[in-house]
Amino acid sequence: VGLLITQYQAEKMPKRKDTRRGYESWIRIHILPKWADNPITDLQARPVEMWLESLKLAPKSRTHVRGILSALWNYAMWKQVIPMQVNPISLVTVKGASKRIRHPRSLTVEQFGLLLSHLKEPFGTMALVCICFGLRVSECLALKWSDIDWLAGMLRVERGIVEQTVDDVKTEESRKS
């Protein structure tokens, strides 16, 4: 599994920096310590599901780890390291994966106004832009003057910036005007 992960990272790992960083974190902290010295064929549904249940992670996080293991199996078949077959990780379920542990907190207009009064510039303007247009911080930080069509009253969201690296927006649905 360790060797397969190294090859996967070189060939098939997502290229978007933020996504890649997340994958590498799950791999380094959880997958490699448990599975690095095992053959890929040891990653079977029951042992993987039991191992995932033992991790002290939120269900959503266990789902991310499960997804990487599934991608590794698919990669091994694509690379013809193992014969084409049903990916056993597709049989692994994570209980409560779609349930939030903490619910997002919504601010009232009054609460947002109070927050805004405590923000120094340029953070106040950024908060207004994000809330008015429904932007992620990464999308707001990557805006350029050329993204604004003043005559048509249009703002184009085409990129994001994470850790000073300009990249694509997080999802295709985020690329909008």
mmCIF file of C-alpha atoms in Angstrom, residues 1-175:
data_model
loop_
_atom_site.group_PDB
_atom_site.id
_atom_site.type_symbol
_atom_site.label_atom_id
_atom_site.label_comp_id
_atom_site.label_asym_id
_atom_site.label_seq_id
_atom_site.Cartn_x
_atom_site.Cartn_y
_atom_site.Cartn_z
ATOM 1 C CA VAL A 1 0.000 0.000 0.000
ATOM 2 C CA GLY A 2 2.855 2.387 0.826
ATOM 3 C CA LEU A 3 4.453 1.972 -2.599
ATOM 4 C CA LEU A 4 1.056 2.206 -4.310
ATOM 5 C CA ILE A 5 0.349 5.469 -2.460
ATOM 6 C CA THR A 6 3.664 6.935 -3.668
ATOM 7 C CA GLN A 7 2.803 6.019 -7.264
ATOM 8 C CA TYR A 8 -0.788 7.300 -6.876
ATOM 9 C CA GLN A 9 0.509 10.629 -5.560
ATOM 10 C CA ALA A 10 2.758 10.989 -8.615
ATOM 11 C CA GLU A 11 0.180 9.917 -11.230
ATOM 12 C CA LYS A 12 -3.413 10.324 -10.127
ATOM 13 C CA MET A 13 -3.593 12.489 -7.014
ATOM 14 C CA PRO A 14 -5.842 15.542 -7.502
ATOM 15 C CA LYS A 15 -3.819 18.527 -8.687
ATOM 16 C CA ARG A 16 -5.724 21.286 -6.846
ATOM 17 C CA LYS A 17 -3.404 22.296 -4.004
ATOM 18 C CA ASP A 18 -6.021 22.446 -1.240
ATOM 19 C CA THR A 19 -7.570 19.078 -2.202
ATOM 20 C CA ARG A 20 -4.139 17.496 -2.514
ATOM 21 C CA ARG A 21 -3.119 18.824 0.907
ATOM 22 C CA GLY A 22 -6.218 17.252 2.461
ATOM 23 C CA TYR A 23 -5.561 13.898 0.793
ATOM 24 C CA GLU A 24 -1.922 13.925 1.879
ATOM 25 C CA SER A 25 -2.937 14.650 5.456
ATOM 26 C CA TRP A 26 -5.412 11.728 5.599
ATOM 27 C CA ILE A 27 -2.808 9.454 4.005
ATOM 28 C CA ARG A 28 0.063 10.483 6.299
ATOM 29 C CA ILE A 29 -1.865 10.514 9.582
ATOM 30 C CA HIS A 30 -4.274 7.600 9.155
ATOM 31 C CA ILE A 31 -3.691 5.339 6.148
ATOM 32 C CA LEU A 32 0.084 4.878 6.081
ATOM 33 C CA PRO A 33 0.508 4.063 9.795
ATOM 34 C CA LYS A 34 -2.078 1.279 9.519
ATOM 35 C CA TRP A 35 -1.736 -0.066 5.966
ATOM 36 C CA ALA A 36 1.685 0.966 4.538
ATOM 37 C CA ASP A 37 3.287 -2.486 4.776
ATOM 38 C CA ASN A 38 0.211 -4.441 3.667
ATOM 39 C CA PRO A 39 -0.619 -5.564 0.128
ATOM 40 C CA ILE A 40 -3.569 -3.729 -1.422
ATOM 41 C CA THR A 41 -5.547 -6.975 -1.310
ATOM 42 C CA ASP A 42 -5.570 -6.746 2.516
ATOM 43 C CA LEU A 43 -7.859 -3.738 2.169
ATOM 44 C CA GLN A 44 -11.132 -5.667 2.332
ATOM 45 C CA ALA A 45 -14.559 -4.384 3.344
ATOM 46 C CA ARG A 46 -14.886 -5.826 6.853
ATOM 47 C CA PRO A 47 -11.400 -5.034 8.218
ATOM 48 C CA VAL A 48 -11.465 -1.562 6.684
ATOM 49 C CA GLU A 49 -14.937 -0.821 8.065
ATOM 50 C CA MET A 50 -13.936 -2.009 11.541
ATOM 51 C CA TRP A 51 -10.739 0.061 11.387
ATOM 52 C CA LEU A 52 -12.632 3.162 10.251
ATOM 53 C CA GLU A 53 -15.083 2.724 13.143
ATOM 54 C CA SER A 54 -12.139 2.638 15.570
ATOM 55 C CA LEU A 55 -10.784 5.995 14.376
ATOM 56 C CA LYS A 56 -11.613 8.927 16.617
ATOM 57 C CA LEU A 57 -12.816 11.017 13.697
ATOM 58 C CA ALA A 58 -16.101 12.579 12.705
ATOM 59 C CA PRO A 59 -18.137 10.403 10.320
ATOM 60 C CA LYS A 60 -17.518 12.877 7.480
ATOM 61 C CA SER A 61 -13.755 12.563 8.048
ATOM 62 C CA ARG A 62 -13.945 8.758 8.049
ATOM 63 C CA THR A 63 -15.786 9.067 4.733
ATOM 64 C CA HIS A 64 -12.844 11.044 3.320
ATOM 65 C CA VAL A 65 -10.412 8.312 4.405
ATOM 66 C CA ARG A 66 -12.722 5.667 2.889
ATOM 67 C CA GLY A 67 -12.773 7.630 -0.379
ATOM 68 C CA ILE A 68 -8.985 7.673 -0.602
ATOM 69 C CA LEU A 69 -8.831 3.911 0.033
ATOM 70 C CA SER A 70 -11.386 3.387 -2.722
ATOM 71 C CA ALA A 71 -9.342 5.587 -5.071
ATOM 72 C CA LEU A 72 -6.239 3.498 -4.250
ATOM 73 C CA TRP A 73 -8.073 0.287 -5.159
ATOM 74 C CA ASN A 74 -9.244 1.832 -8.431
ATOM 75 C CA TYR A 75 -5.713 3.039 -9.123
ATOM 76 C CA ALA A 76 -4.299 -0.458 -8.480
ATOM 77 C CA MET A 77 -6.778 -1.907 -11.014
ATOM 78 C CA TRP A 78 -6.059 0.891 -13.515
ATOM 79 C CA LYS A 79 -2.326 0.241 -13.170
ATOM 80 C CA GLN A 80 -3.010 -3.510 -13.557
ATOM 81 C CA VAL A 81 -1.344 -4.329 -10.229
ATOM 82 C CA ILE A 82 -4.461 -6.363 -9.432
ATOM 83 C CA PRO A 83 -7.099 -7.766 -11.800
ATOM 84 C CA MET A 84 -10.276 -5.810 -12.527
ATOM 85 C CA GLN A 85 -12.900 -6.669 -9.932
ATOM 86 C CA VAL A 86 -15.473 -5.117 -7.657
ATOM 87 C CA ASN A 87 -13.766 -2.540 -5.473
ATOM 88 C CA PRO A 88 -14.263 -3.983 -1.938
ATOM 89 C CA ILE A 89 -14.158 -0.496 -0.419
ATOM 90 C CA SER A 90 -17.472 0.199 -2.189
ATOM 91 C CA LEU A 91 -19.008 -2.201 0.352
ATOM 92 C CA VAL A 92 -17.728 -0.181 3.322
ATOM 93 C CA THR A 93 -20.320 1.981 5.036
ATOM 94 C CA VAL A 94 -19.696 4.818 7.457
ATOM 95 C CA LYS A 95 -22.556 5.296 9.895
ATOM 96 C CA GLY A 96 -23.741 8.868 10.253
ATOM 97 C CA ALA A 97 -21.629 10.082 7.334
ATOM 98 C CA SER A 98 -24.281 12.509 6.150
ATOM 99 C CA LYS A 99 -25.093 13.881 9.628
ATOM 100 C CA ARG A 100 -23.338 16.968 10.930
ATOM 101 C CA ILE A 101 -21.805 16.848 14.381
ATOM 102 C CA ARG A 102 -21.918 20.628 14.704
ATOM 103 C CA HIS A 103 -24.505 22.671 12.883
ATOM 104 C CA PRO A 104 -23.352 25.841 11.154
ATOM 105 C CA ARG A 105 -24.150 29.034 12.977
ATOM 106 C CA SER A 106 -26.095 31.642 11.067
ATOM 107 C CA LEU A 107 -25.846 35.285 11.970
ATOM 108 C CA THR A 108 -28.799 37.633 12.025
ATOM 109 C CA VAL A 109 -28.494 40.926 10.155
ATOM 110 C CA GLU A 110 -27.936 42.656 13.495
ATOM 111 C CA GLN A 111 -25.198 40.178 14.525
ATOM 112 C CA PHE A 112 -23.450 40.580 11.172
ATOM 113 C CA GLY A 113 -23.619 44.374 11.545
ATOM 114 C CA LEU A 114 -22.025 44.094 14.987
ATOM 115 C CA LEU A 115 -19.303 41.813 13.627
ATOM 116 C CA LEU A 116 -18.708 44.205 10.723
ATOM 117 C CA SER A 117 -18.243 47.141 13.117
ATOM 118 C CA HIS A 118 -15.319 45.282 14.734
ATOM 119 C CA LEU A 119 -13.515 44.431 11.468
ATOM 120 C CA LYS A 120 -10.745 46.725 10.239
ATOM 121 C CA GLU A 121 -10.211 47.302 6.548
ATOM 122 C CA PRO A 122 -9.827 45.495 4.211
ATOM 123 C CA PHE A 123 -11.555 42.731 6.224
ATOM 124 C CA GLY A 124 -14.840 44.627 6.541
ATOM 125 C CA THR A 125 -15.088 45.033 2.775
ATOM 126 C CA MET A 126 -14.132 41.391 2.263
ATOM 127 C CA ALA A 127 -16.846 40.256 4.691
ATOM 128 C CA LEU A 128 -19.428 42.374 2.846
ATOM 129 C CA VAL A 129 -18.366 41.021 -0.554
ATOM 130 C CA CYS A 130 -18.457 37.421 0.724
ATOM 131 C CA ILE A 131 -21.867 37.728 2.334
ATOM 132 C CA CYS A 132 -23.467 39.732 -0.490
ATOM 133 C CA PHE A 133 -22.230 37.426 -3.253
ATOM 134 C CA GLY A 134 -22.088 34.141 -1.312
ATOM 135 C CA LEU A 135 -18.353 33.742 -1.887
ATOM 136 C CA ARG A 136 -15.827 31.602 -0.082
ATOM 137 C CA VAL A 137 -12.913 33.552 1.391
ATOM 138 C CA SER A 138 -10.591 31.878 -1.142
ATOM 139 C CA GLU A 139 -12.788 33.176 -3.993
ATOM 140 C CA CYS A 140 -12.923 36.694 -2.567
ATOM 141 C CA LEU A 141 -9.140 36.822 -2.138
ATOM 142 C CA ALA A 142 -8.613 35.819 -5.771
ATOM 143 C CA LEU A 143 -10.869 38.493 -7.290
ATOM 144 C CA LYS A 144 -9.291 40.870 -9.799
ATOM 145 C CA TRP A 145 -10.582 44.188 -11.079
ATOM 146 C CA SER A 146 -10.954 42.538 -14.494
ATOM 147 C CA ASP A 147 -13.528 40.161 -12.965
ATOM 148 C CA ILE A 148 -15.954 43.070 -12.655
ATOM 149 C CA ASP A 149 -18.013 44.167 -15.642
ATOM 150 C CA TRP A 150 -19.119 47.556 -14.379
ATOM 151 C CA LEU A 151 -21.429 48.306 -17.338
ATOM 152 C CA ALA A 152 -23.300 45.001 -17.091
ATOM 153 C CA GLY A 153 -23.242 45.024 -13.279
ATOM 154 C CA MET A 154 -21.626 41.573 -13.246
ATOM 155 C CA LEU A 155 -18.963 39.893 -11.111
ATOM 156 C CA ARG A 156 -17.227 36.758 -12.422
ATOM 157 C CA VAL A 157 -15.889 34.169 -9.955
ATOM 158 C CA GLU A 158 -13.200 32.217 -11.805
ATOM 159 C CA ARG A 159 -10.471 31.279 -9.330
ATOM 160 C CA GLY A 160 -9.576 30.793 -5.697
ATOM 161 C CA ILE A 161 -6.426 31.421 -3.714
ATOM 162 C CA VAL A 162 -5.235 29.167 -0.900
ATOM 163 C CA GLU A 163 -1.919 29.656 0.892
ATOM 164 C CA GLN A 164 -0.874 32.228 -1.714
ATOM 165 C CA THR A 165 -1.430 29.785 -4.575
ATOM 166 C CA VAL A 166 -3.961 30.788 -7.216
ATOM 167 C CA ASP A 167 -5.974 27.777 -8.346
ATOM 168 C CA ASP A 168 -9.359 26.788 -9.711
ATOM 169 C CA VAL A 169 -12.483 27.407 -7.681
ATOM 170 C CA LYS A 170 -13.336 24.612 -5.267
ATOM 171 C CA THR A 171 -16.253 23.256 -7.322
ATOM 172 C CA GLU A 172 -17.492 23.850 -10.871
ATOM 173 C CA GLU A 173 -20.721 25.238 -9.365
ATOM 174 C CA SER A 174 -18.591 27.967 -7.772
ATOM 175 C CA ARG A 175 -17.471 29.198 -11.193
#
